[in-house]
Amino acid sequence: MMTNLAYDYQDKKKRKGHGHRHGHGNWSNNLKNLDQCDIGEKVRVHSLGMKGHKAKRLMDMGLLPGTIIEISRTAPFGDPVAIKLRGFQMSFRRKEAGEIIVELL
Amino acid sequence: MARYVLAGNPNAGKTSLFNLLTGTRQHVGNWPGVTVEKKVGYLKNNQSIQIVDLPGVYSISPVSIEEKVASEFLVNEKVDGLINIVDASNLERNLYFTVQLLELGKPMIMALNMIDVASTYGVKLDVAKIEEKLGMAVVPMTARKGEGLEEFIEKVNKPLNTSNFNLNYPNAIEKAIKEIEAIIKPIPELVEYNHRWLAIQILEENTVVEELIKINDIWNLIVKIKEDLHTGNKSSIPEQIREERYKWINGFVQEVMNEDSYQKKTWTDRIDAIVTHKWLGIPLFLFFMFLTFQITFTWIGVPLQNILDGWFSGPVSEGAIKLLTWIGASDWLIRLVVDGIIAGVGGVLVFVPQIFTLFLAISFLEDSGYMARAAFIMDKWMSKIGINGKAFIPMIVGFGCNVPGIMSARTIEQPKERLITILLNPFMSCSARLTVYALFVSVFFEQHRGLIVLSLYLLGIIMAALLGLIFKRFLFNEDESLFVIELPPYRVPMLRNLLLNTWDKGKSFLKKAGTIIFSAAVVFWFLGNYSWTGMVESMDESFLAHLGGIIAPIFEPLGFGTWQSSVALIGGFMAKEIVVSTLSIVYGAGGESVVHLSTAIQGSFNAVSAYAFMVFVLLYTPCMSTVVVMKQETGSWKWPLFSIAYSFSIAWVLAFIVYQVGSLFF
């Protein structure tokens, strides 16, 4: 059963009246943000979209451009998210997932 | 003497291996960040090899404090050999750190651990090929079970091989590396280092290495090389370096490992589906917490406590009296031993079963892998009050004792988040406070022990949440908060490791009993039986009573304005167990046994004031050891002093409300 992670999130954003975040919805057909993926979907990382110590930590754990990942699950209410990569599972917040750009396989 | 360093990812079984190699007992947990400190030991049967256990890290280039510790050690200290422990069931990611270590160019050996787990995934590794390609001895092992140990010890006792491993980076980067090497070469202070490794680490922006080099004027030249390299590239240099390494690792893994490996983790997935379920997840978590409390107090803890209690007040006391009388000890000495020491220390030791049971439960949750899920589930809510999901473990550890709880806050990278976690930790009701609850609950709340104790724990948690919200508003910068954790596969903890783990945590409790509590018991007994005129008949005339009497009025509105309570609370600042031990002494006047404490307490408290007293003890100030550790971890006295101030105020106000309002109803 697929749950679209992005569905609730985008709706809530519209209701709260936040401005259109930079990058959302401006992509060519096969790119999207990680938080827009479904559970069970397999994608390839295009870019991390963040800098500094956050990017470093993710990269140290093996999340790099070109890495194939699978969205495995989310915590109750959708945050944080967990992904599978390189034979193990890790998790981080929705916020960071929203900055990571992935490419459909 | 040769110094070997044990290095590897978190969760790779490093601690098990360290124990096996050195024969010491260490903390073993199935969660990243549990082992934070450096530990040192000597190879069993070979004192000439020292082994240093570094914190588990993902990379030499540091982000977290643990990585900084590891990085600094590798850069600044004399290292004669590297023992790289690798999780065979998680090979790709583990190899990233291996590559960095190989680039150091030191003698090295690999412990290819968790081979059993890898087999259950259907993973088969060509060990000979790995040895050949990496240029070092590789020993397949399962450290938890001790398998492979013999072979490993045999190989580690022989000289280690220095690999000629060399990873070629993209041309532009290789060129920059050579240029940097040329600049570094003439510097005398850096002559001992592997220059290629230094150059690569500089390009990787390793802050520890940067600090090492920055002292020299050459730094400006190096900065120019970096800038020239960077122009025209969309990905940064560290990113390119990482990519190249993983590219190599991918190729390597395909050559040494059979395909078709990562499908088998279905049990973990099945359990996770339930445990992180949208509606079941949090209720299940609360259920597990409740179950832990039930087992600890109602089912195991209390029955054992009663047995111990009878034993101390009966055979032990009587035996002591007989023995001392027989050797002709004077009366005051007999009284000191029986009314002071046995009453005081015994009063605390009866709680050992409950405390050890609690530690056992925590160890089980850690070792099985559930703790990571708990942090995963709770992060969203914890962030709302300014605490990182990673603060979950320090908080849970704090339920055992605030001292290691505060120390394990080191795993939180962001300083302000770490500070808040440290400040809130004392609200996690520790095992020492438990001794107070256990005592009063057995006297006043026999029917609802578990429930009352749970209410106190919850009250602590609620106060922590409220204070967290306040601190967050004034102290916090949300943008920097980072939550990234690994969710390891579930496993059935091995009983032996669980027991070792529990003993490790619990022994400090016993150690405290033998030292601080013992001394306090002696001091308090003396103060309670003497005054200016010498030994007194009734404790009411002693030094202690006078001292307590001065302070008692503060507690009058809270329902326990007696000198005995006041004195017990003062003792509680040294260690919370001393509250009970002091009460045992001051109410046990006249050679009475521990069991009579209950009667005495019934006379001085009622149910409402008892609850108020427990609330006060829950909140009032952290104990001395906690205050010292707070200073250590925050770097200044202002935070522990701040903690003492607000804790005492909150405790007083809440106990006041409980007593005044409660007295209206009960």
Coordinates of N, CA, C and O in Angstrom, one line a residue, chain B residues 527-583:
Chain B
L527 N 26.6 12.8 64.1 CA 25.9 14.0 64.3 C 24.6 13.8 65.0 O 24.1 14.7 65.7
G528 N 24.1 12.6 64.8 CA 22.7 12.3 65.3 C 22.8 11.8 66.8 O 21.8 11.7 67.4
N529 N 23.9 11.4 67.2 CA 24.0 10.8 68.5 C 24.9 11.6 69.5 O 25.0 11.3 70.7
Y530 N 25.4 12.7 69.0 CA 26.2 13.5 69.9 C 25.7 15.0 69.8 O 25.1 15.4 68.9
S531 N 26.1 15.7 70.9 CA 25.9 17.1 70.9 C 27.0 17.7 71.7 O 28.0 17.0 72.0
W532 N 26.9 19.0 72.0 CA 28.0 19.6 72.8 C 28.3 18.9 74.1 O 29.4 18.9 74.6
T533 N 27.3 18.2 74.6 CA 27.5 17.6 75.9 C 28.0 16.2 75.8 O 28.1 15.5 76.8
G534 N 28.3 15.7 74.6 CA 28.7 14.3 74.5 C 27.6 13.5 73.9 O 26.7 14.0 73.3
M535 N 27.6 12.2 74.1 CA 26.6 11.4 73.6 C 25.2 11.7 74.2 O 25.1 11.9 75.4
V536 N 24.2 11.7 73.4 CA 22.9 12.1 73.9 C 22.0 10.9 74.0 O 22.1 9.9 73.2
E537 N 21.0 11.0 74.8 CA 20.0 9.9 75.0 C 19.1 9.9 73.8 O 18.8 8.9 73.2
S538 N 18.6 11.0 73.5 CA 17.6 11.1 72.4 C 18.1 11.9 71.3 O 18.7 13.0 71.5
M539 N 17.9 11.5 70.1 CA 18.4 12.2 68.9 C 17.9 13.6 68.8 O 18.5 14.5 68.2
D540 N 16.8 13.9 69.5 CA 16.2 15.2 69.4 C 17.1 16.3 69.9 O 16.9 17.5 69.7
E541 N 18.1 15.9 70.7 CA 19.0 16.9 71.3 C 20.4 17.0 70.5 O 21.3 17.7 70.9
S542 N 20.5 16.2 69.5 CA 21.8 16.1 68.8 C 22.1 17.3 67.9 O 21.3 18.2 67.7
F543 N 23.4 17.3 67.4 CA 23.8 18.3 66.4 C 22.8 18.3 65.3 O 22.4 19.4 64.8
L544 N 22.6 17.1 64.8 CA 21.8 17.0 63.6 C 20.4 17.6 63.8 O 19.9 18.3 62.9
A545 N 19.8 17.4 65.0 CA 18.5 17.9 65.2 C 18.5 19.5 65.2 O 17.6 20.1 64.7
H546 N 19.6 20.0 65.8 CA 19.7 21.5 65.8 C 19.9 22.0 64.4 O 19.2 23.0 64.0
L547 N 20.7 21.3 63.6 CA 20.9 21.8 62.2 C 19.6 21.7 61.5 O 19.2 22.6 60.8
G548 N 19.0 20.5 61.6 CA 17.7 20.3 60.9 C 16.7 21.3 61.3 O 15.9 21.8 60.5
G549 N 16.7 21.6 62.6 CA 15.7 22.5 63.2 C 15.8 23.9 62.6 O 14.8 24.6 62.4
I550 N 17.0 24.3 62.2 CA 17.1 25.7 61.6 C 16.5 25.7 60.2 O 15.9 26.7 59.8
I551 N 16.6 24.6 59.5 CA 16.1 24.6 58.1 C 14.7 24.2 58.0 O 14.0 24.6 57.1
A552 N 14.2 23.4 59.0 CA 12.8 22.9 58.9 C 11.7 23.8 58.5 O 10.8 23.5 57.8
P553 N 11.7 25.1 59.1 CA 10.6 26.0 58.7 C 10.4 26.1 57.2 O 9.3 26.4 56.8
I554 N 11.4 26.0 56.4 CA 11.3 26.1 55.0 C 10.3 25.1 54.4 O 9.5 25.3 53.5
F555 N 10.3 23.9 55.1 CA 9.5 22.8 54.6 C 8.1 22.7 55.3 O 7.3 21.9 55.0
E556 N 7.9 23.6 56.3 CA 6.6 23.6 57.0 C 5.4 23.6 56.1 O 4.5 22.8 56.2
P557 N 5.4 24.6 55.1 CA 4.2 24.7 54.3 C 4.1 23.5 53.3 O 3.0 23.3 52.6
L558 N 5.1 22.7 53.2 CA 5.0 21.5 52.3 C 4.6 20.3 53.0 O 4.4 19.2 52.4
G559 N 4.4 20.3 54.3 CA 3.9 19.2 55.1 C 5.0 18.3 55.7 O 4.7 17.4 56.4
F560 N 6.3 18.7 55.5 CA 7.3 17.9 56.2 C 8.3 18.8 56.9 O 9.5 18.6 56.7
G561 N 7.8 19.7 57.7 CA 8.7 20.6 58.4 C 9.4 20.0 59.6 O 9.4 20.7 60.7
T562 N 9.9 18.8 59.5 CA 10.6 18.2 60.7 C 12.1 18.3 60.5 O 12.6 18.3 59.4
W563 N 12.8 18.2 61.6 CA 14.3 18.3 61.5 C 14.8 17.0 60.8 O 15.8 17.1 60.0
Q564 N 14.1 15.9 61.0 CA 14.5 14.7 60.3 C 14.5 14.8 58.8 O 15.4 14.4 58.1
S565 N 13.3 15.3 58.3 CA 13.2 15.4 56.9 C 14.2 16.4 56.3 O 14.8 16.2 55.3
S566 N 14.4 17.5 57.0 CA 15.3 18.5 56.5 C 16.7 17.9 56.4 O 17.4 18.2 55.4
V567 N 17.1 17.2 57.4 CA 18.5 16.7 57.4 C 18.6 15.6 56.3 O 19.6 15.6 55.6
A568 N 17.5 14.8 56.1 CA 17.6 13.8 55.0 C 17.7 14.5 53.7 O 18.5 14.0 52.8
L569 N 17.0 15.7 53.5 CA 17.1 16.3 52.2 C 18.5 17.0 52.0 O 19.0 17.0 50.9
I570 N 19.1 17.4 53.1 CA 20.5 17.9 53.0 C 21.4 16.8 52.5 O 22.2 17.0 51.6
G571 N 21.2 15.6 53.1 CA 22.0 14.5 52.7 C 21.8 14.1 51.3 O 22.7 13.7 50.5
G572 N 20.5 14.4 50.8 CA 20.2 14.1 49.5 C 20.9 14.8 48.4 O 21.0 14.5 47.3
F573 N 21.5 16.0 48.9 CA 22.3 16.7 47.9 C 23.6 15.9 47.5 O 24.1 16.0 46.4
M574 N 24.1 15.2 48.5 CA 25.3 14.5 48.2 C 25.0 13.3 47.3 O 25.7 13.0 46.4
A575 N 24.0 12.6 47.7 CA 23.5 11.5 46.8 C 22.1 11.2 47.2 O 21.8 11.1 48.4
K576 N 21.2 11.0 46.3 CA 19.8 10.9 46.6 C 19.5 9.7 47.5 O 18.5 9.7 48.2
E577 N 20.3 8.7 47.4 CA 20.1 7.5 48.3 C 20.2 7.8 49.7 O 19.7 7.2 50.6
I578 N 21.0 8.9 50.0 CA 21.3 9.2 51.4 C 20.0 9.7 52.1 O 19.9 9.7 53.3
V579 N 19.0 10.1 51.3 CA 17.7 10.5 51.9 C 17.2 9.3 52.7 O 16.9 9.5 53.9
V580 N 17.1 8.2 52.1 CA 16.6 7.0 52.8 C 17.5 6.6 53.9 O 17.1 6.2 55.0
S581 N 18.8 6.6 53.6 CA 19.8 6.1 54.6 C 19.8 7.0 55.8 O 19.8 6.5 56.9
T582 N 19.6 8.3 55.6 CA 19.5 9.2 56.8 C 18.2 9.0 57.5 O 18.2 9.0 58.8
L583 N 17.1 8.8 56.8 CA 15.9 8.6 57.5 C 16.0 7.3 58.3 O 15.5 7.2 59.5

